[in-house]
């Protein structure tokens, strides 16, 4: 049986997937599908499952979402998800009891996720019937049967972490003391395996990967190191602020930054390599001297005595410098996660133990392993040289690893450690951690912007190239947004802090890069599948090599068999195969971040290379997304032009659409007063309705007028059509079911759009424009851009249907958009691309985000994907060819034809450099051109 329910509390595609997963896990459910736009859940079940079971499952998951019976349709669709959920009440026949409603001011919210979280907390307070939070107005409307003291709500928010505060209506954030917000620091103390053996799993402490045995790599901290100061004369004096030494009065200077975790690992391995080399070199010289006629060393001591010297010299190498390899080998066998260190451990330990055994019990060893003088052939030099060369490979890898995430390190350097706060006209230098929301900060010429905010006073030009990848400075004046880490030009200005800590754009970019670097690309499944069989197969080949040399090899058969079997174990390198994909992904994601292309996961990077259809929205994607009102027209004798504008702007104060904001801004410029609007309703893709002074007013497109059965005069339609043919957006306005005028809004096409579309078309991608605007406006824009494929009048579900249509035809579809109405299509497409200037919901639903928000970023993303996939394929080819050729040569396949055998020491050198070669090839991506 199948049942449909209403879901409230979802704000993004991540919420949708989470709810779907939770409901699917309920016992008895065969399938659950959740629709984000409709806020519905369709559940298939074997037998009827009570509603309470699903409600309990969602409550146990944190109570963020609520499931209700589907007894009626929504009061109205919404342009934004917030409105959608606010109108998702269930209609019943019986009127509910009278409720009292209180309005409060909420402080501390910075995004739609905050809004949803606050709403959930308030709804869980006992006695609350319904709580609705408005992010833009920073208000909470709470319905309750009996009065609940504000202290109760304050206590609930404080218990959640004290991130948000609630106050009586009328007290706004600039009237209350600013509250310190601690920045996120998800990178601190977080380690991951460079081969991603367990997917995106991270570890809390340094060590070895339990699967492949490689050193765990520390994720770059999202928190820039805090600057401390010390006295040059008295280093024991440490201060968090600039000042004078309390002992000698000298100026304090910054403390030198501590060595990074990667450098510590590198230096530790380098020290061990030095020790291993010091002891291995004499062993190697002693062993190789046997090839010299009349060996002068034998004049000092006998061969047997020199063997004991080799044994003594090998102890520090085996039991100190490279002991970690044997520990990893033991763990790999114990857990049956066989890896490179399994092979090294077996090969080196067999060689070393055989030598020790032959040294102590020579009479037990077959004559095949003895010299003419009866001394057993020892392999201390093979064991120690192998281990030392592997250690050298680890040192080189450690150094190379530190370069793969240079992009994050460079981004971290952008964040300044200090800022200048302005309090009552006085300036003070403070640490970044001490900045509060609402603080006024002075940014001096050439200084870095400390946090995200907007210009409060003054103007300047800002270099945003480190975030957007665009070299031309951007002019900023009062009210314009500025981002942390960008660099001020030649003028000083004052900004107001609006996002701090982990909420800044820079922190979010770093977090996204960290997450994407740990993600696995689908192509890696091939390498993982091969790696699963790799070690057992190599061990089998090694045993077979020993047997075949014993049967068919020349004398001394056992010596040849022993050496070649070890060579097979040593030369095989599963790590080269395992590193092929993640190293390229890590460098590629970092490269993208430096050029304003943020990759959410490696899968998007791989899929972008296969895209052959790109669907783009018009407003905010092709155009600037900064619409302006050109003119307001009234065709009614009783309503003048200013009244039409007054009606439009008063209603649009309740909407978040860019076009609505343009009308409100225009009305303010005309110094018009705003009227009180009630019963506001937003119809996604069509328009809005409300009541002003008892008059029912509708604002929207032709579909809105048609659906509301509003009469539109033919001369009015002609006037509107004339404007639309010029590529302008026109909205009708009706009063009491009669169209009385229209407003014309233009939105300039971005300077990069035409060039970017042409470049994409030349690369073989069909570019399709789907616009919510009318067909005539869409035609005008398409003609200007040279677009063959386009459609106008598209609703969110229409865009979704178009994506599905192309996918059903076997096409790989990317969707680029910036609004809430684009979220369903973004989520459904093979690769969703969000404009960084768009809404939180669009960005959350997308796999790639373009910081600057223009189509040239898609060109960059495409070229980046092509370069990364090419690099991955090169790495996989090299790793597979290396092992396919190296293992047979080590087994001695060339000996019958050319008399060539591969020494285990040469095999160790080849194995060490195979992994380093893969990393070095990945690092070439840093110089790739994607502009």
Tab-separated table of C-alpha atoms in Angstrom, residues 37 68 74 87 263 272 324 344 348 382 522 582 615 687 760 809 814 842-843 851 862:
chain	number	residue	atom	x	y	z
A	37	UNK	CA	9.195	21.486	-3.573
A	68	UNK	CA	1.564	15.265	9.116
A	74	UNK	CA	-1.340	23.723	0.816
A	87	UNK	CA	1.799	27.626	4.403
A	263	UNK	CA	56.578	19.290	8.442
A	272	UNK	CA	65.060	8.227	10.504
A	324	UNK	CA	57.023	1.060	11.656
A	344	UNK	CA	57.470	-5.074	2.204
A	348	UNK	CA	62.310	-7.748	4.142
A	382	UNK	CA	69.110	-6.620	0.638
A	522	UNK	CA	33.518	6.952	-9.245
A	582	UNK	CA	42.828	11.050	-4.757
A	615	UNK	CA	20.699	24.233	-18.938
A	687	UNK	CA	3.749	36.306	-8.744
A	760	UNK	CA	30.879	26.172	-24.203
A	809	UNK	CA	17.331	10.799	-24.113
A	814	UNK	CA	24.386	20.187	-16.063
A	842	UNK	CA	20.407	26.786	-4.681
A	843	UNK	CA	23.985	26.489	-3.405
A	851	UNK	CA	32.037	32.230	-6.336
A	862	UNK	CA	34.737	22.226	-17.615
